[in-house]
Tab-separated table of C-alpha atoms and ligand atoms in Angstrom:
chain	number	residue	atom	x	y	z
A	428	MET	CA	69.051	95.732	96.360
A	429	GLU	CA	69.203	99.469	95.724
A	430	ARG	CA	68.243	101.885	93.011
A	431	LEU	CA	70.919	102.391	90.372
A	432	ASP	CA	70.857	106.186	90.680
A	433	LYS	CA	71.364	105.918	94.445
A	434	ILE	CA	74.212	103.399	94.157
A	435	LEU	CA	76.140	105.511	91.671
A	436	ALA	CA	75.407	108.838	93.409
A	437	ASN	CA	76.668	107.321	96.678
A	438	THR	CA	80.091	106.908	95.100
A	439	GLY	CA	80.270	110.703	95.195
A	440	ARG	CA	81.248	110.976	91.549
A	441	TRP	CA	77.916	112.181	90.223
A	442	SER	CA	74.762	113.721	91.588
A	443	ARG	CA	71.568	111.673	91.219
A	444	LYS	CA	70.510	113.993	88.414
A	445	GLU	CA	73.773	113.402	86.573
A	446	VAL	CA	73.378	109.628	87.013
A	447	ARG	CA	69.884	109.777	85.543
A	448	GLU	CA	71.257	111.647	82.521
A	449	LEU	CA	74.092	109.137	82.084
A	450	VAL	CA	71.640	106.226	82.214
A	451	ARG	CA	69.254	107.869	79.771
A	452	ALA	CA	72.166	108.415	77.401
A	453	GLY	CA	72.931	104.669	77.559
A	454	ARG	CA	76.361	105.256	79.099
A	455	VAL	CA	75.892	103.029	82.143
A	456	THR	CA	76.202	99.247	82.159
A	457	VAL	CA	75.536	96.749	84.917
A	458	ASP	CA	77.219	93.366	84.555
A	459	GLY	CA	77.910	94.190	80.918
A	460	GLN	CA	74.315	95.120	79.998
A	461	VAL	CA	73.259	98.696	79.264
A	462	ALA	CA	71.121	99.810	82.199
A	463	PRO	CA	67.632	100.674	80.910
A	464	ALA	CA	66.454	102.951	83.738
A	465	PRO	CA	67.918	104.867	86.672
A	466	ASP	CA	65.376	103.467	89.125
A	467	GLY	CA	66.213	99.812	88.367
A	468	LYS	CA	67.287	97.908	91.493
A	469	TYR	CA	70.632	96.151	91.726
A	470	ASP	CA	72.990	94.543	94.183
A	471	PRO	CA	75.696	97.178	94.931
A	472	LYS	CA	78.252	94.387	94.442
A	473	SER	CA	77.343	94.134	90.720
A	474	ARG	CA	79.845	95.291	88.110
A	475	PHE	CA	78.984	98.875	87.171
A	476	ALA	CA	80.627	100.839	84.391
A	477	VAL	CA	80.202	104.340	83.009
A	478	ASP	CA	81.499	104.879	79.487
A	479	GLY	CA	83.170	101.492	79.794
A	480	GLN	CA	85.121	102.501	82.936
A	481	GLU	CA	84.433	100.258	85.903
A	482	VAL	CA	83.032	101.979	88.971
A	483	SER	CA	82.717	100.292	92.324
A	484	GLY	CA	79.160	100.398	93.665
A	485	GLU	CA	80.528	100.375	97.195
A	486	PRO	CA	80.074	103.905	98.518
A	487	MET	CA	83.678	104.561	99.477
A	488	VAL	CA	85.297	107.700	98.128
A	489	TYR	CA	89.008	108.562	98.161
A	490	LEU	CA	90.313	111.919	96.968
A	491	MET	CA	93.716	113.538	96.988
A	492	LEU	CA	93.659	117.285	97.471
A	493	HIS	CA	96.482	119.780	97.096
A	494	LYS	CA	95.541	121.791	100.147
A	495	PRO	CA	96.262	125.491	99.849
A	496	ALA	CA	97.049	127.652	102.879
A	497	GLY	CA	94.077	129.479	104.355
A	498	LEU	CA	91.596	126.611	104.733
A	499	VAL	CA	91.064	124.463	107.809
A	500	SER	CA	91.238	120.658	107.583
A	501	ALA	CA	87.782	120.043	108.991
A	502	THR	CA	84.360	119.138	107.705
A	503	GLU	CA	82.772	122.211	109.233
A	504	ASP	CA	83.848	125.284	111.073
A	505	PRO	CA	81.708	128.145	112.372
A	506	ARG	CA	84.129	130.884	111.320
A	507	GLN	CA	86.657	129.682	108.775
A	508	PRO	CA	86.454	128.131	105.324
A	509	THR	CA	87.138	124.387	105.242
A	510	VAL	CA	88.797	122.193	102.640
A	511	LEU	CA	85.397	120.709	101.778
A	512	GLU	CA	84.539	124.032	100.148
A	513	LEU	CA	86.933	123.124	97.342
A	514	LEU	CA	84.742	120.161	96.389
A	515	PRO	CA	81.625	120.183	94.228
A	516	GLU	CA	78.289	120.132	96.010
A	517	HIS	CA	77.537	116.412	95.535
A	518	LEU	CA	80.853	115.436	97.136
A	519	ARG	CA	80.042	117.387	100.285
A	520	ARG	CA	77.222	114.986	101.069
A	521	VAL	CA	79.028	111.640	101.122
A	522	GLY	CA	80.632	111.891	104.550
A	523	LEU	CA	84.174	112.804	103.468
A	524	PHE	CA	86.643	113.913	106.106
A	525	PRO	CA	90.378	114.667	106.018
A	526	ALA	CA	92.495	111.657	106.977
A	527	GLY	CA	95.185	113.483	108.899
A	528	ARG	CA	94.831	117.192	109.430
A	529	LEU	CA	97.121	119.879	108.152
A	530	ASP	CA	97.324	123.251	109.891
A	531	LYS	CA	95.510	126.148	108.277
A	532	ASP	CA	98.778	127.573	106.914
A	533	THR	CA	100.195	124.177	105.817
A	534	GLU	CA	99.906	123.124	102.187
A	535	GLY	CA	100.126	119.844	100.357
A	536	LEU	CA	98.732	116.354	100.279
A	537	LEU	CA	95.447	115.835	102.054
A	538	LEU	CA	93.549	112.583	101.681
A	539	LEU	CA	89.802	112.947	101.904
A	540	THR	CA	87.783	109.799	102.392
A	541	ASN	CA	84.719	108.364	104.061
A	542	ASP	CA	86.543	105.098	104.803
A	543	GLY	CA	86.953	105.415	108.566
A	544	PRO	CA	88.917	102.177	109.148
A	545	LEU	CA	91.410	103.040	106.397
A	546	ALA	CA	91.923	106.552	107.790
A	547	HIS	CA	92.472	105.130	111.234
A	548	ARG	CA	95.152	102.746	110.005
A	549	LEU	CA	96.958	105.479	108.088
A	550	LEU	CA	97.093	107.737	111.104
A	551	SER	CA	97.878	105.324	113.895
A	552	PRO	CA	101.630	105.319	114.729
A	553	ARG	CA	101.279	101.557	115.301
A	554	HIS	CA	100.863	101.057	111.579
A	555	HIS	CA	104.091	102.870	110.702
A	556	VAL	CA	102.829	104.968	107.831
A	557	ASP	CA	105.452	107.639	107.154
A	558	LYS	CA	104.331	111.158	106.321
A	559	VAL	CA	106.926	113.271	104.534
A	560	TYR	CA	106.945	117.068	104.655
A	561	PHE	CA	109.040	119.758	103.018
A	562	VAL	CA	109.918	122.448	105.537
A	563	ARG	CA	111.585	125.850	105.412
A	564	VAL	CA	112.652	127.393	108.696
A	565	GLU	CA	114.060	130.594	110.024
A	566	GLY	CA	117.762	129.937	110.571
A	567	ARG	CA	120.007	127.124	109.393
A	568	LEU	CA	119.362	123.447	109.939
A	569	GLU	CA	122.353	121.340	110.905
A	570	ALA	CA	123.555	117.935	112.006
A	571	GLY	CA	122.534	118.572	115.647
A	572	ASP	CA	118.919	118.988	114.528
A	573	VAL	CA	119.092	115.749	112.541
A	574	ALA	CA	120.412	113.909	115.607
A	575	ALA	CA	117.760	115.413	117.899
A	576	PHE	CA	114.986	114.320	115.517
A	577	ALA	CA	116.498	110.836	115.214
A	578	ARG	CA	116.686	110.389	119.009
A	579	GLY	CA	113.116	111.519	119.557
A	580	MET	CA	112.387	114.699	121.437
A	581	THR	CA	110.586	115.680	124.603
A	582	LEU	CA	109.428	119.236	124.136
A	583	GLY	CA	109.396	121.956	126.785
A	584	ASP	CA	105.639	121.510	127.176
A	585	GLY	CA	106.120	117.792	127.899
A	586	LEU	CA	105.125	116.497	124.448
A	587	VAL	CA	107.023	113.289	123.716
A	588	CYS	CA	107.851	112.850	120.028
A	589	MET	CA	108.905	109.523	118.543
A	590	PRO	CA	112.143	109.410	116.550
A	591	ALA	CA	111.637	111.237	113.263
A	592	GLY	CA	113.623	111.816	110.093
A	593	LEU	CA	115.198	115.148	109.200
A	594	GLU	CA	116.996	115.174	105.859
A	595	LEU	CA	118.935	118.338	105.129
A	596	LEU	CA	118.573	119.789	101.652
A	597	GLU	CA	120.923	121.975	99.685
A	598	GLU	CA	119.426	125.231	100.948
A	599	PRO	CA	120.435	125.438	104.612
A	600	ASP	CA	116.976	126.475	105.790
A	601	CYS	CA	115.164	123.598	104.030
A	602	ALA	CA	114.690	119.936	104.900
A	603	LEU	CA	112.468	116.908	104.520
A	604	VAL	CA	110.823	115.753	107.730
A	605	THR	CA	109.462	112.217	108.094
A	606	LEU	CA	106.953	111.530	110.868
A	607	ARG	CA	105.011	108.430	111.841
A	608	GLU	CA	102.649	110.283	114.111
A	609	GLY	CA	100.723	113.505	113.811
A	610	LYS	CA	100.467	115.404	117.033
A	611	TYR	CA	99.063	118.918	117.062
A	612	HIS	CA	101.488	121.343	115.306
A	613	GLN	CA	104.124	118.663	115.719
A	614	ILE	CA	106.745	119.800	113.220
A	615	LYS	CA	106.353	123.436	114.188
A	616	ARG	CA	106.746	122.551	117.847
A	617	MET	CA	109.746	120.278	117.266
A	618	LEU	CA	111.547	122.896	115.229
A	619	ALA	CA	110.584	125.748	117.554
A	620	CYS	CA	112.180	123.690	120.310
A	621	ARG	CA	115.402	123.714	118.240
A	622	GLY	CA	115.115	127.520	117.953
A	623	LYS	CA	114.197	127.334	114.249
A	624	PRO	CA	110.606	128.392	113.720
A	625	VAL	CA	108.810	127.023	110.654
A	626	ARG	CA	108.177	129.524	107.878
A	627	TYR	CA	106.646	127.159	105.333
A	628	LEU	CA	105.375	123.595	105.516
A	629	LYS	CA	104.047	121.280	102.830
A	630	ARG	CA	103.115	117.593	103.038
A	631	LEU	CA	104.486	115.621	100.100
A	632	SER	CA	103.419	112.065	100.858
A	633	MET	CA	101.589	109.706	103.184
A	634	GLY	CA	102.827	106.134	103.003
A	635	PRO	CA	102.615	105.081	99.357
A	636	LEU	CA	100.553	108.101	98.341
A	637	THR	CA	102.445	111.048	96.819
A	638	LEU	CA	100.999	114.433	95.976
A	639	ASP	CA	100.351	114.441	92.237
A	640	PRO	CA	102.480	117.229	90.711
A	641	VAL	CA	99.766	118.027	88.164
A	642	LEU	CA	97.480	119.228	90.960
A	643	GLU	CA	97.731	122.963	91.537
A	644	ARG	CA	96.945	124.343	94.973
A	645	GLY	CA	93.223	123.886	95.605
A	646	GLN	CA	92.828	121.142	92.976
A	647	TRP	CA	91.865	117.541	93.733
A	648	ARG	CA	91.367	114.238	91.967
A	649	TYR	CA	90.038	110.780	92.747
A	650	LEU	CA	92.618	108.247	93.822
A	651	THR	CA	93.206	105.619	91.177
A	652	ALA	CA	92.255	102.020	91.937
A	653	ASP	CA	95.995	101.268	92.234
A	654	GLU	CA	96.508	104.018	94.797
A	655	VAL	CA	93.582	102.767	96.892
A	656	ALA	CA	94.983	99.234	96.693
A	657	LEU	CA	98.401	100.498	97.843
A	658	LEU	CA	96.838	102.261	100.821
A	659	ASP	CA	94.846	99.113	101.536
A	660	GLY	CA	98.120	97.216	101.460
A	661	ASN	CA	98.850	98.863	104.797
A	662	ARG	CA	95.876	97.035	106.313
A	663	GLY	CA	96.889	94.996	109.318
A	664	ARG	CA	100.517	96.148	109.304
B	1450	LIG	N1	103.182	119.458	111.668
B	1450	LIG	C1	102.765	120.736	111.844
B	1450	LIG	O1	103.311	121.465	112.660
B	1450	LIG	N2	101.760	121.176	111.084
B	1450	LIG	C2	101.135	120.431	110.151
B	1450	LIG	O2	100.226	120.909	109.477
B	1450	LIG	C3	101.587	119.105	109.980
B	1450	LIG	C4	102.607	118.640	110.753
């Protein structure tokens, strides 16, 4: 049994102070009953709702962020700003980390969660979760590049890359890249090896999760329950 304010603050959606205000305003119910006090003790498996919207008392948080260039995908860094700086204060204290890093100059979909097992499954090549990126290069992409990606590449520095997708787009310097792994600077290194350095890179999707077009660079939102369930659907695959 835990205090109501702690259970709801652990979800990362509200600070403890905000939870206390919500409870005092009668906006929180537990198992259908209006919660009388923020320090009441409950089983975190109870049914919690705020303004009638169900909220899981399990302290797992899942956010999608439209990462802008210029921030590092880390929880802390001695010299450079991190993506966590885009989040409000109370969300920086719930153990969130980026599930799958993007380079400092890469933009796009970044999943932030404190669900370690889920992150591990999404990132392990064994679980076959495709990550799709939009890329713009210096030079023109062509059928030879598509074939090299499809075969799998061993780079000059010895890095072995699994077969990957390269779909040419109308503009000759643009393509969609699909990877099942995420080695350091992988797309940049693969394309540099083809003599076509990357000028711009953006992640569009990870498995069933697609970057929400309403999110501007630097904006984030909670995953919906359906999105979390879809990601969970990859469990054990
Ligand atoms: N590949 C890269 O080179 N950079 C990224 O940020 C992601 C994939």
